[in-house]
CSV table of C-alpha atoms (C1' of nucleotides) in Angstrom, one decimal:
chain,number,residue,atom,x,y,z
X,16,MET,CA,-36.7,80.2,169.5
X,17,SER,CA,-39.9,82.2,169.5
X,18,THR,CA,-42.1,80.6,166.9
X,19,GLU,CA,-44.2,77.7,166.9
X,20,MET,CA,-42.6,76.5,163.6
X,21,PRO,CA,-41.6,72.9,163.6
X,22,THR,CA,-38.0,73.7,163.3
X,23,GLU,CA,-36.7,70.4,164.8
X,24,PRO,CA,-38.4,68.0,162.6
X,25,VAL,CA,-37.2,69.7,159.7
X,26,LEU,CA,-33.6,69.9,160.7
X,27,GLN,CA,-33.9,66.2,161.6
X,28,TRP,CA,-35.4,65.4,158.2
X,29,TYR,CA,-32.6,67.4,156.5
X,30,ALA,CA,-29.8,65.7,158.5
X,31,GLU,CA,-31.2,62.4,157.2
X,32,ASN,CA,-32.3,63.3,153.7
X,33,ALA,CA,-30.2,66.1,152.2
X,34,ARG,CA,-28.6,65.5,148.9
X,35,ASP,CA,-24.8,65.3,148.7
X,36,LEU,CA,-24.2,68.5,146.7
X,37,PRO,CA,-20.6,69.7,146.2
X,38,TRP,CA,-21.4,73.4,146.9
X,39,ARG,CA,-22.5,72.0,150.4
X,40,GLU,CA,-19.4,70.2,151.3
X,41,PRO,CA,-16.9,71.8,153.9
X,42,ALA,CA,-14.4,72.5,151.1
X,43,ALA,CA,-16.9,74.8,149.2
X,44,THR,CA,-15.7,78.3,149.0
X,45,PRO,CA,-17.8,81.5,149.1
X,46,TRP,CA,-16.8,81.8,145.4
X,47,SER,CA,-18.0,78.3,144.6
X,48,ILE,CA,-21.3,78.9,146.4
X,49,LEU,CA,-21.8,82.2,144.5
X,50,VAL,CA,-21.3,80.3,141.3
X,51,SER,CA,-23.7,77.7,142.2
X,52,GLU,CA,-26.2,80.0,143.2
X,53,LEU,CA,-26.2,81.9,139.8
X,54,MET,CA,-26.1,78.7,137.9
X,55,LEU,CA,-29.1,77.3,139.8
X,56,GLN,CA,-31.2,80.3,139.1
X,57,GLN,CA,-34.2,78.9,137.2
X,58,THR,CA,-32.2,75.8,136.3
X,59,PRO,CA,-32.2,72.2,137.8
X,60,VAL,CA,-29.5,70.9,139.9
X,61,VAL,CA,-28.6,67.8,137.7
X,62,ARG,CA,-27.8,70.3,134.6
X,63,VAL,CA,-25.8,72.5,136.8
X,64,LEU,CA,-23.6,69.9,138.4
X,65,PRO,CA,-21.2,69.1,135.4
X,66,VAL,CA,-20.8,72.8,134.4
X,67,TRP,CA,-20.2,73.9,138.0
X,68,ARG,CA,-17.4,71.3,138.2
X,69,GLU,CA,-15.8,72.6,135.0
X,70,TRP,CA,-16.0,76.0,136.3
X,71,MET,CA,-14.5,75.4,139.7
X,72,ASP,CA,-11.6,73.4,138.0
X,73,ARG,CA,-10.9,76.1,135.6
X,74,TRP,CA,-11.7,79.1,137.7
X,75,PRO,CA,-11.3,78.3,141.3
X,76,THR,CA,-11.1,82.1,142.4
X,77,PRO,CA,-12.7,85.3,141.2
X,78,ALA,CA,-9.4,86.4,139.9
X,79,ALA,CA,-8.9,83.4,137.8
X,80,LEU,CA,-12.1,84.2,136.1
X,81,ALA,CA,-11.6,87.9,135.8
X,82,ALA,CA,-8.5,87.3,134.0
X,83,GLU,CA,-10.3,85.7,131.0
X,84,PRO,CA,-12.5,87.4,128.5
X,85,SER,CA,-16.1,87.4,129.2
X,86,GLY,CA,-16.7,85.3,126.1
X,87,GLU,CA,-14.9,82.4,127.8
X,88,ALA,CA,-17.6,82.4,130.5
X,89,VAL,CA,-20.3,82.6,127.9
X,90,ARG,CA,-18.8,79.6,126.1
X,91,ALA,CA,-18.2,77.6,129.0
X,92,TRP,CA,-21.8,78.2,130.0
X,93,GLY,CA,-22.8,75.7,127.7
X,94,ARG,CA,-26.5,75.0,127.4
X,95,LEU,CA,-27.5,76.1,130.9
X,96,GLY,CA,-29.7,78.7,129.6
X,97,TYR,CA,-30.2,82.3,130.3
X,98,PRO,CA,-26.6,83.0,129.2
X,99,ARG,CA,-26.7,86.6,130.5
X,100,ARG,CA,-25.9,85.0,133.8
X,101,ALA,CA,-22.6,84.0,132.4
X,102,LEU,CA,-21.9,87.5,131.7
X,103,ARG,CA,-23.2,88.6,135.1
X,104,LEU,CA,-20.9,85.9,136.9
X,105,HIS,CA,-17.8,87.3,135.0
X,106,ALA,CA,-18.7,90.9,135.9
X,107,CYS,CA,-19.0,89.5,139.6
X,108,ALA,CA,-15.6,88.0,139.4
X,109,VAL,CA,-14.2,91.5,138.0
X,110,ALA,CA,-15.9,93.5,140.7
X,111,ILE,CA,-14.9,91.2,143.5
X,112,THR,CA,-11.3,91.3,142.2
X,113,GLU,CA,-11.1,95.1,141.7
X,114,LEU,CA,-13.4,96.3,144.5
X,115,HIS,CA,-13.2,93.8,147.1
X,116,GLY,CA,-9.7,92.5,147.3
X,117,GLY,CA,-10.4,89.3,145.6
X,118,GLU,CA,-12.9,88.0,148.3
X,119,VAL,CA,-16.5,87.4,147.9
X,120,PRO,CA,-18.2,90.0,150.2
X,121,ASP,CA,-19.9,88.8,153.3
X,122,ASP,CA,-22.2,91.8,153.8
X,123,HIS,CA,-25.7,91.2,152.4
X,124,ALA,CA,-26.0,94.7,151.0
X,125,VAL,CA,-22.6,94.5,149.3
X,126,LEU,CA,-23.5,91.2,147.9
X,127,LEU,CA,-26.7,92.7,146.6
X,128,SER,CA,-24.6,95.3,144.5
X,129,LEU,CA,-22.9,92.4,142.5
X,130,PRO,CA,-24.1,91.8,139.0
X,131,GLY,CA,-26.9,89.1,138.8
X,132,VAL,CA,-27.3,89.0,142.6
X,133,GLY,CA,-30.7,89.8,143.7
X,134,ALA,CA,-32.4,89.4,147.1
X,135,TYR,CA,-32.5,85.7,147.0
X,136,THR,CA,-29.1,85.2,145.9
X,137,ALA,CA,-27.6,87.7,148.5
X,138,ALA,CA,-29.4,86.0,151.2
X,139,ALA,CA,-28.5,82.7,150.0
X,140,VAL,CA,-24.8,83.4,149.9
X,141,ALA,CA,-24.7,85.3,153.2
X,142,SER,CA,-26.5,82.3,154.7
X,143,PHE,CA,-24.8,79.3,153.1
X,144,ALA,CA,-21.2,80.6,152.8
X,145,PHE,CA,-21.1,82.8,155.9
X,146,GLY,CA,-23.6,81.2,158.1
X,147,GLN,CA,-25.7,84.5,158.6
X,148,ARG,CA,-29.3,84.9,159.7
X,149,HIS,CA,-31.4,85.8,156.6
X,150,ALA,CA,-34.7,84.9,155.3
X,151,VAL,CA,-33.8,82.9,152.1
X,152,LEU,CA,-37.0,83.1,149.9
X,153,ASP,CA,-36.8,81.0,146.9
X,154,THR,CA,-39.6,79.3,144.9
X,155,ASN,CA,-39.0,76.2,147.1
X,156,VAL,CA,-39.4,78.1,150.3
X,157,ARG,CA,-42.3,80.1,149.0
X,158,ARG,CA,-44.2,77.0,148.1
X,159,VAL,CA,-43.6,75.2,151.4
X,160,LEU,CA,-44.6,78.3,153.4
X,161,ALA,CA,-47.8,78.7,151.2
X,162,ARG,CA,-48.8,75.2,151.9
X,163,LEU,CA,-47.5,74.9,155.7
X,164,LYS,CA,-48.8,78.2,156.9
X,165,SER,CA,-51.2,79.7,154.4
X,166,GLY,CA,-53.1,76.4,153.5
X,167,VAL,CA,-52.8,76.9,149.6
X,168,GLU,CA,-51.2,75.0,147.0
X,169,HIS,CA,-49.1,77.7,145.4
X,170,PRO,CA,-47.7,80.9,146.4
X,171,PRO,CA,-48.7,84.2,144.8
X,172,GLN,CA,-47.4,84.8,141.3
X,173,THR,CA,-45.0,87.6,142.6
X,174,GLN,CA,-43.4,87.7,146.0
X,175,THR,CA,-45.3,89.6,148.5
X,176,ARG,CA,-44.2,91.6,151.5
X,177,ALA,CA,-46.3,89.3,153.7
X,178,GLU,CA,-44.3,86.3,152.5
X,179,VAL,CA,-41.0,88.0,153.4
X,180,LYS,CA,-42.5,89.0,156.8
X,181,LEU,CA,-43.6,85.3,157.3
X,182,ALA,CA,-40.2,84.0,156.4
X,183,GLU,CA,-38.5,86.4,158.7
X,184,SER,CA,-40.7,85.5,161.6
X,185,LEU,CA,-40.0,81.8,161.2
X,186,LEU,CA,-36.2,82.2,161.4
X,187,PRO,CA,-34.5,80.7,164.3
X,188,GLU,CA,-32.6,83.1,166.4
X,189,GLU,CA,-29.2,81.5,166.2
X,190,PRO,CA,-27.4,82.4,163.0
X,191,ALA,CA,-25.9,79.0,162.4
X,192,THR,CA,-29.4,77.5,163.2
X,193,ALA,CA,-31.0,79.9,160.9
X,194,ALA,CA,-28.7,79.1,158.0
X,195,LEU,CA,-29.4,75.3,158.6
X,196,TRP,CA,-33.0,76.0,158.6
X,197,ALA,CA,-33.0,77.9,155.2
X,198,VAL,CA,-31.2,75.3,153.5
X,199,ALA,CA,-33.5,72.5,155.1
X,200,VAL,CA,-36.6,74.3,154.0
X,201,MET,CA,-35.3,74.7,150.5
X,202,GLU,CA,-34.4,71.0,150.4
X,203,LEU,CA,-37.9,70.0,151.7
X,204,GLY,CA,-39.4,72.0,148.9
X,205,ALA,CA,-37.1,70.4,146.3
X,206,LEU,CA,-37.6,66.8,147.3
X,207,VAL,CA,-40.9,66.5,149.1
X,208,CYS,CA,-43.0,69.7,148.8
X,209,THR,CA,-42.7,69.7,145.2
X,210,ALA,CA,-44.8,71.7,142.8
X,211,ARG,CA,-46.4,68.7,141.2
X,212,SER,CA,-47.3,65.6,143.0
X,213,PRO,CA,-45.7,66.5,146.5
X,214,ARG,CA,-44.7,63.5,148.4
X,215,CYS,CA,-46.9,64.3,151.4
X,216,ALA,CA,-46.4,60.7,152.8
X,217,ASP,CA,-42.6,61.6,153.3
X,218,CYS,CA,-43.3,64.9,154.9
X,219,PRO,CA,-41.9,65.6,158.5
X,220,VAL,CA,-44.5,68.2,159.2
X,221,LEU,CA,-47.4,66.8,157.3
X,222,GLU,CA,-49.6,66.8,160.5
X,223,ARG,CA,-48.9,70.5,160.8
X,224,CYS,CA,-49.4,71.7,157.3
X,225,ALA,CA,-52.4,73.9,156.7
X,226,TRP,CA,-52.8,72.7,153.1
X,227,TYR,CA,-52.9,69.1,154.1
X,228,LEU,CA,-55.4,69.7,157.0
X,229,ASN,CA,-57.5,71.9,154.6
X,230,GLY,CA,-58.0,68.7,152.3
X,231,LYS,CA,-55.2,69.9,149.9
X,232,PRO,CA,-57.6,72.2,147.9
X,233,PRO,CA,-56.3,72.7,144.4
X,234,TYR,CA,-55.1,76.0,143.4
X,235,ASP,CA,-57.7,78.3,142.3
X,236,GLY,CA,-56.0,81.6,141.5
X,237,PRO,CA,-55.4,83.3,138.2
X,238,PRO,CA,-53.7,81.1,135.5
X,239,ARG,CA,-50.1,80.7,136.0
X,240,ARG,CA,-47.9,82.1,133.2
X,241,GLY,CA,-47.0,79.4,130.7
X,242,GLN,CA,-43.9,80.1,129.0
X,243,THR,CA,-44.1,79.5,125.3
X,244,TYR,CA,-40.9,78.8,123.6
X,245,ALA,CA,-41.1,77.6,120.1
X,246,GLY,CA,-40.9,80.4,117.6
X,247,THR,CA,-39.9,83.0,120.1
X,248,ASP,CA,-37.0,85.3,120.0
X,249,ARG,CA,-35.6,83.4,122.9
X,250,GLN,CA,-35.5,80.4,120.9
X,251,CYS,CA,-33.8,82.3,118.0
X,252,ARG,CA,-31.3,83.9,120.4
X,253,GLY,CA,-30.5,80.5,121.7
X,254,ARG,CA,-29.7,79.1,118.2
X,255,LEU,CA,-27.6,82.0,117.3
X,256,LEU,CA,-25.4,81.8,120.4
X,257,ALA,CA,-25.1,78.2,120.1
X,258,VAL,CA,-23.3,78.7,116.6
X,259,LEU,CA,-20.9,81.2,118.2
X,260,ARG,CA,-20.3,78.9,121.5
X,261,GLN,CA,-19.4,75.9,119.1
X,262,ALA,CA,-17.2,77.8,116.6
X,263,PRO,CA,-13.5,78.0,117.5
X,264,GLY,CA,-13.4,81.9,116.6
X,265,PRO,CA,-15.4,84.4,114.9
X,266,VAL,CA,-18.0,83.3,112.3
X,267,GLU,CA,-19.2,84.7,109.1
X,268,LYS,CA,-22.8,86.1,109.0
X,269,PRO,CA,-24.1,83.3,106.8
X,270,ALA,CA,-23.3,80.8,109.5
X,271,LEU,CA,-25.8,82.7,111.6
X,272,ASP,CA,-28.3,83.2,109.0
X,273,VAL,CA,-28.8,79.4,108.3
X,274,VAL,CA,-30.2,78.7,111.8
X,275,TRP,CA,-33.3,80.9,111.6
X,276,SER,CA,-35.2,81.5,108.5
X,277,ASP,CA,-37.3,84.5,109.5
X,278,SER,CA,-34.7,87.4,108.7
X,279,VAL,CA,-36.7,90.1,110.5
X,280,GLN,CA,-36.8,88.1,113.8
X,281,ARG,CA,-33.4,87.0,113.2
X,282,GLU,CA,-31.9,90.3,112.9
X,283,ARG,CA,-33.9,91.5,116.1
X,284,ALA,CA,-32.6,88.6,118.0
X,285,LEU,CA,-28.9,89.3,116.8
X,286,ASP,CA,-29.2,93.0,117.8
X,287,GLY,CA,-30.6,91.9,121.1
X,288,LEU,CA,-27.5,89.6,121.7
X,289,VAL,CA,-25.2,92.5,120.8
X,290,ALA,CA,-27.1,94.9,123.0
X,291,ASP,CA,-26.8,92.4,125.8
X,292,GLY,CA,-22.9,92.2,125.4
X,293,LEU,CA,-23.3,88.5,124.6
X,294,VAL,CA,-22.2,88.7,121.0
X,295,ASP,CA,-19.4,91.0,119.6
X,296,PRO,CA,-19.9,92.5,115.9
X,297,LEU,CA,-16.5,92.8,114.5
X,298,ASP,CA,-15.3,95.4,112.2
X,299,ASP,CA,-14.8,92.9,109.3
X,300,GLY,CA,-18.5,91.9,109.4
X,301,ARG,CA,-18.0,88.6,111.2
X,302,TYR,CA,-19.3,88.0,114.7
X,303,ALA,CA,-17.7,86.6,118.1
X,304,LEU,CA,-18.1,85.9,121.5
X,305,PRO,CA,-17.1,89.1,123.5
X,306,SER,CA,-13.6,89.5,124.3
W,27,DT,C1',-44.9,95.6,138.5
W,28,DA,C1',-45.1,92.8,134.2
W,29,DT,C1',-42.4,91.1,131.0
W,30,DG,C1',-38.3,89.1,128.7
W,31,DC,C1',-34.7,86.0,129.3
W,32,DG,C1',-32.9,79.3,127.6
W,33,DT,C1',-33.1,74.7,127.9
W,34,DG,C1',-34.5,70.2,128.6
W,35,DG,C1',-36.9,66.6,131.7
W,36,DA,C1',-41.2,64.6,133.4
W,37,DC,C1',-45.8,63.6,132.8
C,25,DT,C1',-47.9,66.0,122.3
C,26,DG,C1',-48.1,69.9,124.9
C,27,DT,C1',-47.9,71.7,129.3
C,28,DC,C1',-45.5,72.7,133.4
C,29,DC,C1',-41.6,73.5,135.9
C,30,DA,C1',-36.5,74.3,137.6
C,31,DA,C1',-32.1,77.6,144.1
C,32,DG,C1',-34.2,84.7,139.8
C,33,DC,C1',-32.5,89.1,138.0
C,34,DA,C1',-32.9,93.5,135.5
C,35,DT,C1',-35.6,96.7,133.7
DNA sequence: TATGCGTGGAC
DNA sequence: TGTCCAAGCAT
């Protein structure tokens, strides 16, 4: 242990306060952890839980999912949002089945090659599923480090090399400890060091927090991008895909037309869904989830 | 590197 | 009410 990082208080706090999440149980498999990580991208835990359980019951292995049409993954995705993730998870299942002997790879670089798996998810799976030592830098960890070490309320809008270096420098040497540290810092960010109204009174490292010691100065950087939604192509895509998810089979075009009045935007959104592989235009003019 | 990509809960 | 935010990725 070569840092001044308060590893022990954070690990202690985690031992006493961690949520009982099913993908953290001993029975969790690399596949179930990979599925949880894809689902959790930009999506709250409470909404992931029921869908993750359904998926694990139905597709306990990559081969089980790979044997089904990708449209079934899209349908079972429900309203989690960003449904391209369902497609990517299905593509993961196919790649794992066909290229990796049906086993989720444990190598970080190989994980990175999987669809929908970026720097964060590869590190998370390598760490949480295989106990390896990686800097796991998600929005929670970035926020905790920004406050604890940089003394600012929020991290930069886009991840910097300095943040990666900082996270790596704080990693305990022992892989098992590093993996525990990674999940503990994430949990601290999720439960205590939250974006709004952080619960500083409950923080195990408050007296070592640069932001707190600075008097918790408010964020003074550039305005953080607000996501508008109403009236966007995104909302339109969501409406169109919801029709297809709820239908037992292919639908006629008018069934799609009724959910969005602006025909120009509607056609653009539908074209986008087709281009993304989320919607299959049939020869008879109907539309379906992909097969 | 800036942008597009869903959805819904909290305040 | 509108705004902010939630375990990012691909292009």
